[in-house]
Amino acid sequence: MEPLKYTFLIFFSFLLSGKLVLGQKKVSELSVVYDYVIHSGNSSKPVNGFEGATNTIYIKGNMVCSEMTSTLFSSSTIYDSKTGQAVILKEVSGQKLLIHLSPENWQEMNRPYDGIVFTSTSETKTIAGYKCIKATGKSKSGSELIVYYTTEIVPDNKDYNNKFKTLDGLPLEYQLIDNNLTIQYTVSKVNLNPVPASKFDIPKSGFREMTYEESKKFKTGN
């Protein structure tokens, strides 16, 4: 068989088996910035304190850092998907807290989003220059997720966000509807440059340290 013809047959067989996705880029490092707002009931106005709020996700191999900022608080969650260990850093009401999470704590905290099954639709739109597909899903707790995701970028680390472990792509816009609250996330920036290792450094001082169990009993402002 001629070499060129043989190569074509291999290529075609990959297409038929679904093992080759044209235009898809798997990445081990990226950062994504979302603007997010929270609405209560049918109000079109954001809940006070969440105007201009952002959520930035950094992924570097097995390390993940999620930073959330608003006028009310700021927090960072650093998670090692290899060990299952995590740390949450919070600054609220003038208090700085460092909360240690074991793998079991992490699973408990994320259990409401375990096993979400997404159903893709035929609806698409372009967000930040990427073609996105609309999908819907529901958590075990009853929360609804409406997401627009791109298959052009797929994080190698599927554990970067427990909500999207079963999503075959990167969410660029999504709504989380939980009872009377709707949280809307819309991407403002996607960066595929290497992420500095310092993003995953854990402070050695300046924070009150506690366990996850202690944090559940702790009330800020006391």
PDB file of C-alpha atoms in Angstrom:
ATOM      1  CA  MET A   1       0.000   0.000   0.000  1.00  0.00           C
ATOM      2  CA  GLU A   2       1.247   3.462  -0.864  1.00  0.00           C
ATOM      3  CA  PRO A   3       2.467   5.420   2.241  1.00  0.00           C
ATOM      4  CA  LEU A   4       0.187   8.412   1.544  1.00  0.00           C
ATOM      5  CA  LYS A   5      -2.872   6.213   1.145  1.00  0.00           C
ATOM      6  CA  TYR A   6      -1.989   4.306   4.335  1.00  0.00           C
ATOM      7  CA  THR A   7      -1.672   7.576   6.314  1.00  0.00           C
ATOM      8  CA  PHE A   8      -5.055   8.732   5.035  1.00  0.00           C
ATOM      9  CA  LEU A   9      -6.724   5.488   6.132  1.00  0.00           C
ATOM     10  CA  ILE A  10      -5.295   5.843   9.654  1.00  0.00           C
ATOM     11  CA  PHE A  11      -6.482   9.457   9.835  1.00  0.00           C
ATOM     12  CA  PHE A  12      -9.958   8.477   8.638  1.00  0.00           C
ATOM     13  CA  SER A  13     -10.207   5.628  11.164  1.00  0.00           C
ATOM     14  CA  PHE A  14      -9.405   8.041  13.989  1.00  0.00           C
ATOM     15  CA  LEU A  15     -12.204  10.337  12.828  1.00  0.00           C
ATOM     16  CA  LEU A  16     -14.684   7.461  12.794  1.00  0.00           C
ATOM     17  CA  SER A  17     -13.656   6.259  16.250  1.00  0.00           C
ATOM     18  CA  GLY A  18     -14.027   9.732  17.738  1.00  0.00           C
ATOM     19  CA  LYS A  19     -10.457   9.710  19.013  1.00  0.00           C
ATOM     20  CA  LEU A  20      -9.381  12.735  17.036  1.00  0.00           C
ATOM     21  CA  VAL A  21     -11.103  16.082  17.618  1.00  0.00           C
ATOM     22  CA  LEU A  22     -10.154  18.749  15.134  1.00  0.00           C
ATOM     23  CA  GLY A  23      -9.507  22.183  16.626  1.00  0.00           C
ATOM     24  CA  GLN A  24      -9.358  20.840  20.184  1.00  0.00           C
ATOM     25  CA  LYS A  25      -6.418  21.933  22.305  1.00  0.00           C
ATOM     26  CA  LYS A  26      -5.637  20.157  25.578  1.00  0.00           C
ATOM     27  CA  VAL A  27      -3.797  22.420  27.992  1.00  0.00           C
ATOM     28  CA  SER A  28      -2.016  21.813  31.284  1.00  0.00           C
ATOM     29  CA  GLU A  29      -1.713  25.522  32.144  1.00  0.00           C
ATOM     30  CA  LEU A  30      -4.167  28.377  31.765  1.00  0.00           C
ATOM     31  CA  SER A  31      -5.960  31.130  33.635  1.00  0.00           C
ATOM     32  CA  VAL A  32      -9.573  32.189  33.157  1.00  0.00           C
ATOM     33  CA  VAL A  33     -11.196  35.337  34.560  1.00  0.00           C
ATOM     34  CA  TYR A  34     -14.960  35.427  35.062  1.00  0.00           C
ATOM     35  CA  ASP A  35     -17.113  38.389  36.018  1.00  0.00           C
ATOM     36  CA  TYR A  36     -19.918  37.194  38.244  1.00  0.00           C
ATOM     37  CA  VAL A  37     -23.102  38.620  39.723  1.00  0.00           C
ATOM     38  CA  ILE A  38     -25.736  37.232  42.073  1.00  0.00           C
ATOM     39  CA  HIS A  39     -29.427  37.926  41.587  1.00  0.00           C
ATOM     40  CA  SER A  40     -32.176  37.229  44.105  1.00  0.00           C
ATOM     41  CA  GLY A  41     -35.604  36.216  42.841  1.00  0.00           C
ATOM     42  CA  ASN A  42     -36.676  38.036  39.695  1.00  0.00           C
ATOM     43  CA  SER A  43     -34.692  41.184  40.473  1.00  0.00           C
ATOM     44  CA  SER A  44     -32.493  42.488  37.643  1.00  0.00           C
ATOM     45  CA  LYS A  45     -30.227  44.232  40.157  1.00  0.00           C
ATOM     46  CA  PRO A  46     -27.229  42.346  41.581  1.00  0.00           C
ATOM     47  CA  VAL A  47     -27.221  41.528  45.284  1.00  0.00           C
ATOM     48  CA  ASN A  48     -25.458  44.349  47.155  1.00  0.00           C
ATOM     49  CA  GLY A  49     -21.704  43.860  47.400  1.00  0.00           C
ATOM     50  CA  PHE A  50     -21.348  41.805  44.228  1.00  0.00           C
ATOM     51  CA  GLU A  51     -21.089  44.599  41.700  1.00  0.00           C
ATOM     52  CA  GLY A  52     -17.796  44.107  39.853  1.00  0.00           C
ATOM     53  CA  ALA A  53     -17.099  40.736  41.503  1.00  0.00           C
ATOM     54  CA  THR A  54     -14.632  38.405  39.781  1.00  0.00           C
ATOM     55  CA  ASN A  55     -13.556  34.776  39.922  1.00  0.00           C
ATOM     56  CA  THR A  56     -10.138  33.862  38.500  1.00  0.00           C
ATOM     57  CA  ILE A  57      -9.141  30.232  37.966  1.00  0.00           C
ATOM     58  CA  TYR A  58      -5.456  29.288  37.621  1.00  0.00           C
ATOM     59  CA  ILE A  59      -4.459  25.780  36.515  1.00  0.00           C
ATOM     60  CA  LYS A  60      -0.881  24.492  36.467  1.00  0.00           C
ATOM     61  CA  GLY A  61      -0.653  20.720  36.135  1.00  0.00           C
ATOM     62  CA  ASN A  62      -2.269  19.183  39.201  1.00  0.00           C
ATOM     63  CA  MET A  63      -2.413  22.545  41.035  1.00  0.00           C
ATOM     64  CA  VAL A  64      -5.503  24.766  40.974  1.00  0.00           C
ATOM     65  CA  CYS A  65      -6.090  28.191  42.509  1.00  0.00           C
ATOM     66  CA  SER A  66      -9.507  29.836  42.503  1.00  0.00           C
ATOM     67  CA  GLU A  67      -9.575  33.505  43.557  1.00  0.00           C
ATOM     68  CA  MET A  68     -12.860  35.261  44.299  1.00  0.00           C
ATOM     69  CA  THR A  69     -13.143  38.994  44.980  1.00  0.00           C
ATOM     70  CA  SER A  70     -16.027  41.318  45.776  1.00  0.00           C
ATOM     71  CA  THR A  71     -16.573  44.409  47.894  1.00  0.00           C
ATOM     72  CA  LEU A  72     -17.687  42.150  50.759  1.00  0.00           C
ATOM     73  CA  PHE A  73     -14.847  39.625  50.901  1.00  0.00           C
ATOM     74  CA  SER A  74     -11.968  37.956  49.098  1.00  0.00           C
ATOM     75  CA  SER A  75     -10.965  34.316  49.151  1.00  0.00           C
ATOM     76  CA  SER A  76      -8.542  31.932  47.473  1.00  0.00           C
ATOM     77  CA  THR A  77      -8.798  28.173  47.309  1.00  0.00           C
ATOM     78  CA  ILE A  78      -5.601  26.267  46.515  1.00  0.00           C
ATOM     79  CA  TYR A  79      -6.118  22.621  45.601  1.00  0.00           C
ATOM     80  CA  ASP A  80      -3.676  19.847  44.752  1.00  0.00           C
ATOM     81  CA  SER A  81      -5.594  17.269  42.706  1.00  0.00           C
ATOM     82  CA  LYS A  82      -2.730  14.787  43.105  1.00  0.00           C
ATOM     83  CA  THR A  83      -2.831  14.663  46.917  1.00  0.00           C
ATOM     84  CA  GLY A  84      -6.435  15.819  47.420  1.00  0.00           C
ATOM     85  CA  GLN A  85      -5.263  18.421  49.956  1.00  0.00           C
ATOM     86  CA  ALA A  86      -6.617  21.992  49.854  1.00  0.00           C
ATOM     87  CA  VAL A  87      -6.310  25.317  51.653  1.00  0.00           C
ATOM     88  CA  ILE A  88      -8.862  28.137  51.736  1.00  0.00           C
ATOM     89  CA  LEU A  89      -7.659  31.688  52.457  1.00  0.00           C
ATOM     90  CA  LYS A  90     -10.383  34.143  53.461  1.00  0.00           C
ATOM     91  CA  GLU A  91     -10.372  37.837  54.273  1.00  0.00           C
ATOM     92  CA  VAL A  92     -13.698  39.090  55.588  1.00  0.00           C
ATOM     93  CA  SER A  93     -14.669  41.758  58.120  1.00  0.00           C
ATOM     94  CA  GLY A  94     -11.008  42.472  58.813  1.00  0.00           C
ATOM     95  CA  GLN A  95     -10.238  38.843  59.651  1.00  0.00           C
ATOM     96  CA  LYS A  96      -7.767  36.654  57.766  1.00  0.00           C
ATOM     97  CA  LEU A  97      -8.415  32.925  57.959  1.00  0.00           C
ATOM     98  CA  LEU A  98      -6.455  29.937  56.645  1.00  0.00           C
ATOM     99  CA  ILE A  99      -8.530  26.748  56.543  1.00  0.00           C
ATOM    100  CA  HIS A 100      -6.916  23.350  55.987  1.00  0.00           C
ATOM    101  CA  LEU A 101      -8.900  20.691  54.124  1.00  0.00           C
ATOM    102  CA  SER A 102      -8.107  16.993  54.002  1.00  0.00           C
ATOM    103  CA  PRO A 103      -9.097  14.956  50.915  1.00  0.00           C
ATOM    104  CA  GLU A 104     -12.196  13.849  52.855  1.00  0.00           C
ATOM    105  CA  ASN A 105     -13.066  17.483  53.682  1.00  0.00           C
ATOM    106  CA  TRP A 106     -12.683  18.435  50.029  1.00  0.00           C
ATOM    107  CA  GLN A 107     -14.996  15.645  48.941  1.00  0.00           C
ATOM    108  CA  GLU A 108     -17.560  16.654  51.560  1.00  0.00           C
ATOM    109  CA  MET A 109     -17.473  20.313  50.493  1.00  0.00           C
ATOM    110  CA  ASN A 110     -17.923  19.415  46.816  1.00  0.00           C
ATOM    111  CA  ARG A 111     -20.366  16.541  47.245  1.00  0.00           C
ATOM    112  CA  PRO A 112     -23.410  18.586  46.091  1.00  0.00           C
ATOM    113  CA  TYR A 113     -21.842  18.701  42.608  1.00  0.00           C
ATOM    114  CA  ASP A 114     -20.764  15.066  42.309  1.00  0.00           C
ATOM    115  CA  GLY A 115     -21.897  13.237  39.227  1.00  0.00           C
ATOM    116  CA  ILE A 116     -23.547  16.088  37.334  1.00  0.00           C
ATOM    117  CA  VAL A 117     -24.602  14.864  33.903  1.00  0.00           C
ATOM    118  CA  PHE A 118     -24.666  17.535  31.214  1.00  0.00           C
ATOM    119  CA  THR A 119     -26.908  17.370  28.173  1.00  0.00           C
ATOM    120  CA  SER A 120     -25.607  19.340  25.209  1.00  0.00           C
ATOM    121  CA  THR A 121     -28.036  21.159  22.940  1.00  0.00           C
ATOM    122  CA  SER A 122     -27.857  22.345  19.335  1.00  0.00           C
ATOM    123  CA  GLU A 123     -27.663  25.980  20.492  1.00  0.00           C
ATOM    124  CA  THR A 124     -24.300  27.697  20.021  1.00  0.00           C
ATOM    125  CA  LYS A 125     -22.811  31.162  20.345  1.00  0.00           C
ATOM    126  CA  THR A 126     -19.393  32.785  20.201  1.00  0.00           C
ATOM    127  CA  ILE A 127     -17.851  33.981  23.479  1.00  0.00           C
ATOM    128  CA  ALA A 128     -14.406  35.621  23.682  1.00  0.00           C
ATOM    129  CA  GLY A 129     -13.715  34.411  20.149  1.00  0.00           C
ATOM    130  CA  TYR A 130     -14.521  30.760  20.904  1.00  0.00           C
ATOM    131  CA  LYS A 131     -17.475  28.795  19.562  1.00  0.00           C
ATOM    132  CA  CYS A 132     -19.511  27.577  22.526  1.00  0.00           C
ATOM    133  CA  ILE A 133     -22.163  24.895  22.911  1.00  0.00           C
ATOM    134  CA  LYS A 134     -25.063  25.248  25.332  1.00  0.00           C
ATOM    135  CA  ALA A 135     -25.550  22.427  27.856  1.00  0.00           C
ATOM    136  CA  THR A 136     -27.752  21.908  30.882  1.00  0.00           C
ATOM    137  CA  GLY A 137     -27.252  19.891  34.034  1.00  0.00           C
ATOM    138  CA  LYS A 138     -28.636  19.373  37.517  1.00  0.00           C
ATOM    139  CA  SER A 139     -26.821  18.617  40.773  1.00  0.00           C
ATOM    140  CA  LYS A 140     -27.887  16.070  43.380  1.00  0.00           C
ATOM    141  CA  SER A 141     -29.066  18.952  45.572  1.00  0.00           C
ATOM    142  CA  GLY A 142     -31.382  20.186  42.822  1.00  0.00           C
ATOM    143  CA  SER A 143     -29.333  23.161  41.644  1.00  0.00           C
ATOM    144  CA  GLU A 144     -29.591  23.802  37.911  1.00  0.00           C
ATOM    145  CA  LEU A 145     -26.637  24.623  35.675  1.00  0.00           C
ATOM    146  CA  ILE A 146     -26.892  26.268  32.280  1.00  0.00           C
ATOM    147  CA  VAL A 147     -23.486  26.444  30.638  1.00  0.00           C
ATOM    148  CA  TYR A 148     -21.921  27.546  27.365  1.00  0.00           C
ATOM    149  CA  TYR A 149     -18.653  25.679  26.868  1.00  0.00           C
ATOM    150  CA  THR A 150     -15.991  25.493  24.179  1.00  0.00           C
ATOM    151  CA  THR A 151     -14.376  22.277  23.013  1.00  0.00           C
ATOM    152  CA  GLU A 152     -11.478  24.254  21.528  1.00  0.00           C
ATOM    153  CA  ILE A 153      -9.800  24.334  24.971  1.00  0.00           C
ATOM    154  CA  VAL A 154      -9.882  21.302  27.264  1.00  0.00           C
ATOM    155  CA  PRO A 155      -7.994  21.416  30.608  1.00  0.00           C
ATOM    156  CA  ASP A 156      -5.894  18.298  31.252  1.00  0.00           C
ATOM    157  CA  ASN A 157      -6.830  18.580  34.925  1.00  0.00           C
ATOM    158  CA  LYS A 158     -10.504  17.566  35.027  1.00  0.00           C
ATOM    159  CA  ASP A 159     -10.589  18.151  38.798  1.00  0.00           C
ATOM    160  CA  TYR A 160     -10.065  21.911  38.541  1.00  0.00           C
ATOM    161  CA  ASN A 161     -13.777  22.514  39.235  1.00  0.00           C
ATOM    162  CA  ASN A 162     -16.029  19.789  40.604  1.00  0.00           C
ATOM    163  CA  LYS A 163     -19.053  21.224  38.788  1.00  0.00           C
ATOM    164  CA  PHE A 164     -17.468  20.551  35.394  1.00  0.00           C
ATOM    165  CA  LYS A 165     -15.623  17.244  35.833  1.00  0.00           C
ATOM    166  CA  THR A 166     -17.911  15.592  33.285  1.00  0.00           C
ATOM    167  CA  LEU A 167     -17.922  18.503  30.815  1.00  0.00           C
ATOM    168  CA  ASP A 168     -15.842  17.892  27.692  1.00  0.00           C
ATOM    169  CA  GLY A 169     -14.571  21.443  27.368  1.00  0.00           C
ATOM    170  CA  LEU A 170     -14.068  24.763  29.117  1.00  0.00           C
ATOM    171  CA  PRO A 171     -17.099  26.726  30.404  1.00  0.00           C
ATOM    172  CA  LEU A 172     -16.988  30.357  29.286  1.00  0.00           C
ATOM    173  CA  GLU A 173     -20.410  31.352  30.564  1.00  0.00           C
ATOM    174  CA  TYR A 174     -22.706  29.661  33.040  1.00  0.00           C
ATOM    175  CA  GLN A 175     -25.608  30.148  35.405  1.00  0.00           C
ATOM    176  CA  LEU A 176     -26.041  28.340  38.702  1.00  0.00           C
ATOM    177  CA  ILE A 177     -29.659  28.468  39.860  1.00  0.00           C
ATOM    178  CA  ASP A 178     -30.155  27.464  43.487  1.00  0.00           C
ATOM    179  CA  ASN A 179     -33.579  28.059  45.008  1.00  0.00           C
ATOM    180  CA  ASN A 180     -34.126  31.838  44.925  1.00  0.00           C
ATOM    181  CA  LEU A 181     -30.593  32.762  43.860  1.00  0.00           C
ATOM    182  CA  THR A 182     -29.045  32.903  40.400  1.00  0.00           C
ATOM    183  CA  ILE A 183     -25.267  33.252  40.026  1.00  0.00           C
ATOM    184  CA  GLN A 184     -24.142  34.323  36.559  1.00  0.00           C
ATOM    185  CA  TYR A 185     -20.524  33.843  35.427  1.00  0.00           C
ATOM    186  CA  THR A 186     -19.248  35.367  32.177  1.00  0.00           C
ATOM    187  CA  VAL A 187     -15.653  35.046  30.992  1.00  0.00           C
ATOM    188  CA  SER A 188     -13.717  38.276  30.515  1.00  0.00           C
ATOM    189  CA  LYS A 189     -10.284  36.800  29.760  1.00  0.00           C
ATOM    190  CA  VAL A 190      -8.672  33.499  28.768  1.00  0.00           C
ATOM    191  CA  ASN A 191      -4.889  33.286  29.065  1.00  0.00           C
ATOM    192  CA  LEU A 192      -2.937  30.252  27.861  1.00  0.00           C
ATOM    193  CA  ASN A 193       0.457  31.539  29.048  1.00  0.00           C
ATOM    194  CA  PRO A 194       2.341  29.654  31.803  1.00  0.00           C
ATOM    195  CA  VAL A 195       1.001  30.288  35.307  1.00  0.00           C
ATOM    196  CA  PRO A 196       3.554  31.450  37.931  1.00  0.00           C
ATOM    197  CA  ALA A 197       4.212  28.792  40.587  1.00  0.00           C
ATOM    198  CA  SER A 198       3.875  31.533  43.223  1.00  0.00           C
ATOM    199  CA  LYS A 199       0.105  31.507  42.645  1.00  0.00           C
ATOM    200  CA  PHE A 200       0.002  28.301  44.698  1.00  0.00           C
ATOM    201  CA  ASP A 201       2.170  29.471  47.604  1.00  0.00           C
ATOM    202  CA  ILE A 202       0.534  29.129  51.018  1.00  0.00           C
ATOM    203  CA  PRO A 203       1.221  32.000  53.475  1.00  0.00           C
ATOM    204  CA  LYS A 204       3.307  31.058  56.490  1.00  0.00           C
ATOM    205  CA  SER A 205       2.059  33.901  58.703  1.00  0.00           C
ATOM    206  CA  GLY A 206      -0.603  36.595  59.013  1.00  0.00           C
ATOM    207  CA  PHE A 207      -3.581  34.221  58.996  1.00  0.00           C
ATOM    208  CA  ARG A 208      -5.520  32.513  61.760  1.00  0.00           C
ATOM    209  CA  GLU A 209      -5.250  28.792  60.962  1.00  0.00           C
ATOM    210  CA  MET A 210      -8.041  26.306  61.585  1.00  0.00           C
ATOM    211  CA  THR A 211      -9.338  22.962  60.412  1.00  0.00           C
ATOM    212  CA  TYR A 212     -12.313  22.545  58.125  1.00  0.00           C
ATOM    213  CA  GLU A 213     -14.386  21.243  61.055  1.00  0.00           C
ATOM    214  CA  GLU A 214     -13.495  24.313  63.131  1.00  0.00           C
ATOM    215  CA  SER A 215     -14.339  26.642  60.250  1.00  0.00           C
ATOM    216  CA  LYS A 216     -17.891  25.286  60.056  1.00  0.00           C
ATOM    217  CA  LYS A 217     -18.459  26.369  63.669  1.00  0.00           C
ATOM    218  CA  PHE A 218     -16.660  29.689  63.332  1.00  0.00           C
ATOM    219  CA  LYS A 219     -18.754  32.834  62.841  1.00  0.00           C
ATOM    220  CA  THR A 220     -16.993  35.874  61.438  1.00  0.00           C
ATOM    221  CA  GLY A 221     -17.550  39.056  63.355  1.00  0.00           C
ATOM    222  CA  ASN A 222     -17.516  37.401  66.811  1.00  0.00           C
TER     223      ASN A 222
END
